[in-house]
XYZ file of C-alpha atoms in Angstrom:
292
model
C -3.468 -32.049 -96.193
C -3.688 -34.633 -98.573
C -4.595 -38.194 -97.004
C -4.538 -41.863 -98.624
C -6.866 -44.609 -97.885
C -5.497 -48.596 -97.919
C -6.978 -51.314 -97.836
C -6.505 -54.168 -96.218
C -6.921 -56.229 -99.146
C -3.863 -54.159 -101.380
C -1.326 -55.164 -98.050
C -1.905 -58.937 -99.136
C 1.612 -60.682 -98.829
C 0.425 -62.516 -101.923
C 0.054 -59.046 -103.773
C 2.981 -57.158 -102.854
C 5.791 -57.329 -105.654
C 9.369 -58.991 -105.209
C 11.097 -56.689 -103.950
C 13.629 -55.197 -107.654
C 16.255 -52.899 -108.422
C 15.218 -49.241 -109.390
C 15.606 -49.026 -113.538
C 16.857 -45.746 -113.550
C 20.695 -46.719 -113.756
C 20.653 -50.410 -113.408
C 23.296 -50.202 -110.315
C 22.516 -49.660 -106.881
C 23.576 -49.765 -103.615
C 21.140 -50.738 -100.729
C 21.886 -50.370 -97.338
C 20.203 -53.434 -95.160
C 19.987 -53.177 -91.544
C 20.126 -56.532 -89.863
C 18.427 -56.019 -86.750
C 19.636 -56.745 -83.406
C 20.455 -60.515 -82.637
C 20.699 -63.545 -85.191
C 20.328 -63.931 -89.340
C 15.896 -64.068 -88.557
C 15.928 -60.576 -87.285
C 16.610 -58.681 -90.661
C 13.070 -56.983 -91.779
C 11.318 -58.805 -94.883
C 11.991 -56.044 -97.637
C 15.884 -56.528 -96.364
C 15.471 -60.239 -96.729
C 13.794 -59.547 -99.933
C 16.621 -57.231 -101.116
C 19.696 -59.799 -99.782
C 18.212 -62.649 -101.446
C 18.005 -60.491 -104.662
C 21.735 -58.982 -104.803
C 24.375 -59.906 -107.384
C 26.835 -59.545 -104.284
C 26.638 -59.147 -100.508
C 28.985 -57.445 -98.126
C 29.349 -56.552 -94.574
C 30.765 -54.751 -91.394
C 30.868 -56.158 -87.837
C 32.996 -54.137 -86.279
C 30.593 -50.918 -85.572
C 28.195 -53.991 -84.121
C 27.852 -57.205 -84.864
C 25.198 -60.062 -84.494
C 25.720 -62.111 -81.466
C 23.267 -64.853 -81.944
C 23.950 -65.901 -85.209
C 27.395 -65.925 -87.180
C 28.618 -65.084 -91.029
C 28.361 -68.503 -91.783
C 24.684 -68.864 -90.462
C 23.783 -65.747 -92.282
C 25.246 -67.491 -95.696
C 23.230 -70.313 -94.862
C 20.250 -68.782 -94.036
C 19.918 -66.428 -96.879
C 21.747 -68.594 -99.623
C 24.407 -66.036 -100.547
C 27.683 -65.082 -99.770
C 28.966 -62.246 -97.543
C 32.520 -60.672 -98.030
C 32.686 -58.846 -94.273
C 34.746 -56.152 -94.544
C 36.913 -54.555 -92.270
C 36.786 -50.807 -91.141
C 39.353 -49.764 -93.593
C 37.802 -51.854 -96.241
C 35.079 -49.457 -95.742
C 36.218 -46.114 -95.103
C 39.521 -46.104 -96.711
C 39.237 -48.478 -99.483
C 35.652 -48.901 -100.552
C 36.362 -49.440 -103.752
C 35.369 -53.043 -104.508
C 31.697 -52.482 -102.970
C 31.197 -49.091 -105.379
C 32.523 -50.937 -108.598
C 30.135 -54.343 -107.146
C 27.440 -51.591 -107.532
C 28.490 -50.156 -110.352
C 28.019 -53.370 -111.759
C 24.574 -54.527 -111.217
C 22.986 -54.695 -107.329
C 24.696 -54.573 -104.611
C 23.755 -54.915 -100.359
C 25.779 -53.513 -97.255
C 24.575 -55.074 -94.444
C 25.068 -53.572 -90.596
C 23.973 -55.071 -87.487
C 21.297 -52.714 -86.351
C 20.119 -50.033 -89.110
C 22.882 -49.119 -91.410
C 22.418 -45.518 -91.227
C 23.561 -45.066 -86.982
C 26.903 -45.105 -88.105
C 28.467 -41.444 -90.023
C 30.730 -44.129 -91.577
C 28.144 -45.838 -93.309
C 26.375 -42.429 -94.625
C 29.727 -41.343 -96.124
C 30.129 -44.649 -98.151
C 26.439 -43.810 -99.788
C 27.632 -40.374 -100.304
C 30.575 -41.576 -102.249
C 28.012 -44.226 -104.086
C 25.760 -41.098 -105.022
C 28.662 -38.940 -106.697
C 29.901 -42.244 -108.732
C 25.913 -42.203 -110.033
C 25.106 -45.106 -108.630
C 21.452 -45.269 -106.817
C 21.294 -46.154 -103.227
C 18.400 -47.412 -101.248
C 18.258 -47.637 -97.098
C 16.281 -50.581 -95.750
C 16.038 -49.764 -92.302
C 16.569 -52.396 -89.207
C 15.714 -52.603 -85.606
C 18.481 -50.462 -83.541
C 19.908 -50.190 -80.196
C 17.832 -46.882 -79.492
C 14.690 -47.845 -80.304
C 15.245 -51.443 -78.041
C 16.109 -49.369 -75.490
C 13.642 -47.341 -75.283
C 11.189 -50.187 -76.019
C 12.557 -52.432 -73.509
C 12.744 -49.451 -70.426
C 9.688 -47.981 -70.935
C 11.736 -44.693 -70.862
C 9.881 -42.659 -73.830
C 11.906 -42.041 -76.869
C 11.259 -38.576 -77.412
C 12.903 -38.126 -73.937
C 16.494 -39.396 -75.050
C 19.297 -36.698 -75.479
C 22.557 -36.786 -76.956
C 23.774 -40.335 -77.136
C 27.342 -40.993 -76.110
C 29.948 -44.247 -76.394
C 31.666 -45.392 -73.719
C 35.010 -46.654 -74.841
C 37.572 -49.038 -73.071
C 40.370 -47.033 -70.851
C 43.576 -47.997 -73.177
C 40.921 -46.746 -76.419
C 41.546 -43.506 -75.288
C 44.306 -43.491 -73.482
C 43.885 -42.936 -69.691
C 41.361 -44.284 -66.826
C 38.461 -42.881 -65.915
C 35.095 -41.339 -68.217
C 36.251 -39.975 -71.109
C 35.564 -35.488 -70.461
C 33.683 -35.799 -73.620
C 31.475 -38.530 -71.888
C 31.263 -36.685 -68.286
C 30.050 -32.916 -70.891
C 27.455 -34.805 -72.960
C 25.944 -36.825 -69.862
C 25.844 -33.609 -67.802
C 24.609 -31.794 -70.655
C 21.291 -33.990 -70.635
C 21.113 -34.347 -66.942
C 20.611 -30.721 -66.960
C 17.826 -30.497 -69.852
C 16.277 -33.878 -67.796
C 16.695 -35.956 -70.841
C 18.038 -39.840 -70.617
C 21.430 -40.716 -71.742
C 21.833 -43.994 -73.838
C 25.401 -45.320 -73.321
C 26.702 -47.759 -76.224
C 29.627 -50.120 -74.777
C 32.740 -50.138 -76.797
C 33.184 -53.093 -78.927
C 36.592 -54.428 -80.787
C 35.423 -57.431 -83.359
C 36.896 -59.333 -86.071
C 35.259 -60.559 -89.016
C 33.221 -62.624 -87.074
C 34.339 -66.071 -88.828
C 35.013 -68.862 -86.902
C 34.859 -70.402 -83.641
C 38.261 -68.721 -82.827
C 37.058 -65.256 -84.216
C 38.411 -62.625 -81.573
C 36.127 -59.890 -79.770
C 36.070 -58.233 -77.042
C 33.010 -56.308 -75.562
C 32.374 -54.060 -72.469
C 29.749 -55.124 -70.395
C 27.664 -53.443 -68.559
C 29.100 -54.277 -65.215
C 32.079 -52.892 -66.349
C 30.679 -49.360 -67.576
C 28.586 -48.985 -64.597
C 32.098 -49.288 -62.420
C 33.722 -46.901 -65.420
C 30.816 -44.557 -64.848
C 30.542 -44.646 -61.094
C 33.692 -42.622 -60.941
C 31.629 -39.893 -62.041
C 27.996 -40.981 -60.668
C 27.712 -43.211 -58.388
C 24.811 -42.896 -56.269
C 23.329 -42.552 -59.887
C 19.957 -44.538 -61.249
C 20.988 -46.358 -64.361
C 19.432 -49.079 -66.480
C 21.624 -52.102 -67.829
C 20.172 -53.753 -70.863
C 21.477 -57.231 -71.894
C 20.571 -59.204 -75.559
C 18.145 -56.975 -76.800
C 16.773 -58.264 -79.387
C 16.724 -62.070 -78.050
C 14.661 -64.096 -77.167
C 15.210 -63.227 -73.402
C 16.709 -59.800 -73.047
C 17.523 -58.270 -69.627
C 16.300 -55.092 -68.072
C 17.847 -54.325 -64.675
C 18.039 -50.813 -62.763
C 20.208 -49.486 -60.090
C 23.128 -47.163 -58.853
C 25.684 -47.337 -61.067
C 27.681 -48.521 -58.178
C 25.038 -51.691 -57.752
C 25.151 -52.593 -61.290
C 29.119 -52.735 -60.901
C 28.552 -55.546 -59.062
C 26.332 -58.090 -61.419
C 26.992 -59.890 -64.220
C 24.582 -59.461 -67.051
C 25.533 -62.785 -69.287
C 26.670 -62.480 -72.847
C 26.631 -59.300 -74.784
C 25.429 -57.087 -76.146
C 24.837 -54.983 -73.406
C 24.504 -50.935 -73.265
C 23.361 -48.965 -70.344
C 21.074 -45.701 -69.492
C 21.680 -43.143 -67.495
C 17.802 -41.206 -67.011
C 17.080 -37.962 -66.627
C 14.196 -36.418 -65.167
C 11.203 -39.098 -65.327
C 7.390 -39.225 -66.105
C 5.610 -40.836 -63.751
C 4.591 -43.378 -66.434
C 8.664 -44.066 -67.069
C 9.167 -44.248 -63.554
C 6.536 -47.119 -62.740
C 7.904 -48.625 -65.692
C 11.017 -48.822 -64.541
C 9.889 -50.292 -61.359
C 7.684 -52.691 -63.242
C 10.064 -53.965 -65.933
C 13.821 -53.174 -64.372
C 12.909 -54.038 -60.876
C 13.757 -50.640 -60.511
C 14.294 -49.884 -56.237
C 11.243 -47.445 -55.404
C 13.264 -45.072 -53.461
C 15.364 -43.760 -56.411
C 12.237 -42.881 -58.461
C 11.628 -39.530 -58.376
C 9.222 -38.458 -60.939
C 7.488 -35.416 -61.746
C 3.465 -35.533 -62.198
């Protein structure tokens, strides 16, 4: 095994190099991930590599960035975004390939840019056109979660998104939802739950969006489970997130504030996860079962 030693004097900020393009081609693509709230929670290599692009653009409508807006972002970085719409990304991607073509270009993402399939495809497409791509990773929803539950990561199964009724077309959970929840309930893994979300652009004080909140999945989900422990999380990310656990059929009944918000549904707990639930969810005692 071959091991490397650092020291603390090479991880100066005053020695590290700005961050530059590769040479190999002279045109790249890099994929930023923005973190998980407003234009300060991008990572300082993305910063670095925003900052440095010939030309910026950007999709809000897998996520988006609720305490900040585009125009903030523009301001904060001194650049200019062109936000792009989901067929201006999968169907027509052809002005951010020939931007990259052309010298260096960014994607930015809320979150980390490689969660979505749709984002992975548009480096694909980058890669056979010869163009070099580089992923800058961000703070995502998963790792918040499991940050901000104390339910360990490792635990998590197969994530699943909860969209709105007239998204798919009748009332209820989705059967794809009610199979992959089962599915880890069985195994005693956790379930995250992202809330459907149907953005904009994001410019403007008029922009529309619409996002589920948690109260609202929890009364979706309650169909299915309702005497069921679940954990709403609200802002994560912010400066003052929120962490609450219950039945789904007593988080139906709050209101969380302003989104983002995503639940989960846990599966079998440590007893480690289950005083951390009860420590930072106010999680009630009596539906903590955990093994030893």
């Amino acid at each position: 095994m071959t091991t490397f030693s650092v020291s603390p004097e090479s991880l100066r900020d005053t020695d590290r190099p700005a961050f530059t393009r590769r040479p190999d081609t002279g045109r790249m693509l890099t994929f930023v991930g923005l973190g998980l709230y407003d234009e300060r929670s991008i990572t300082v290599e993305g910063r670095d590599a925003l900052r440095a692009a010939d030309h910026a653009f950007a999709e809000f409508y897998t996520s988006r960035l609720v305490g900040t807006s585009v125009e903030a972002l523009e301001s904060h970085h001194g650049v200019d975004i062109e936000v792009r719409d989901r067929a201006g990304v999968e169907q027509d991607p052809g002005p951010i390939l020939d931007a990259a073509e052309d010298g260096d270009a960014v994607f930015l993402t809320a979150g980390d840019s490689m969660i979505s399939t749709t984002h992975v495809d548009l480096r694909l497409r980058a890669i056979d056109r010869g163009i070099d791509t580089r992923v800058v990773h961000g703070v995502s929803a998963a790792s918040a979660a499991s940050g901000l539950t104390g339910l360990q990561n490792y635990r998590f199964g197969k994530a699943v998104t909860l969209p709105f009724p007239r998204a798919h077309g009748a009332d209820g959970v989705p059967a794809s939802v009610v199979e992959s929840v089962e599915a880890n309930r069985e195994r005693g893994l956790h379930t995250l739950v992202y809330l459907d979300i149907k953005v904009d652009d994001g410019r403007g004080t008029d922009a529309g969006e619409t996002f589920m909140t948690a109260d609202v999945a929890a009364s979706i989900l309650a169909e299915e489970w309702p005497d069921t422990l679940a954990v709403a999380v609200a802002r994560a990310g912010s400066p003052h997130p929120v962490v609450e656990a219950g039945t789904l059929d007593a988080l139906a009944t709050h209101d969380f504030g302003d989104p983002l918000h995503l639940l989960v549904i846990p599966g079998t707990l440590h007893h480690v996860e289950a005083d951390a639930l009860e420590t930072l969810a106010d999680a009630p005692a009596t539906l903590l079962d955990a093994d030893s």
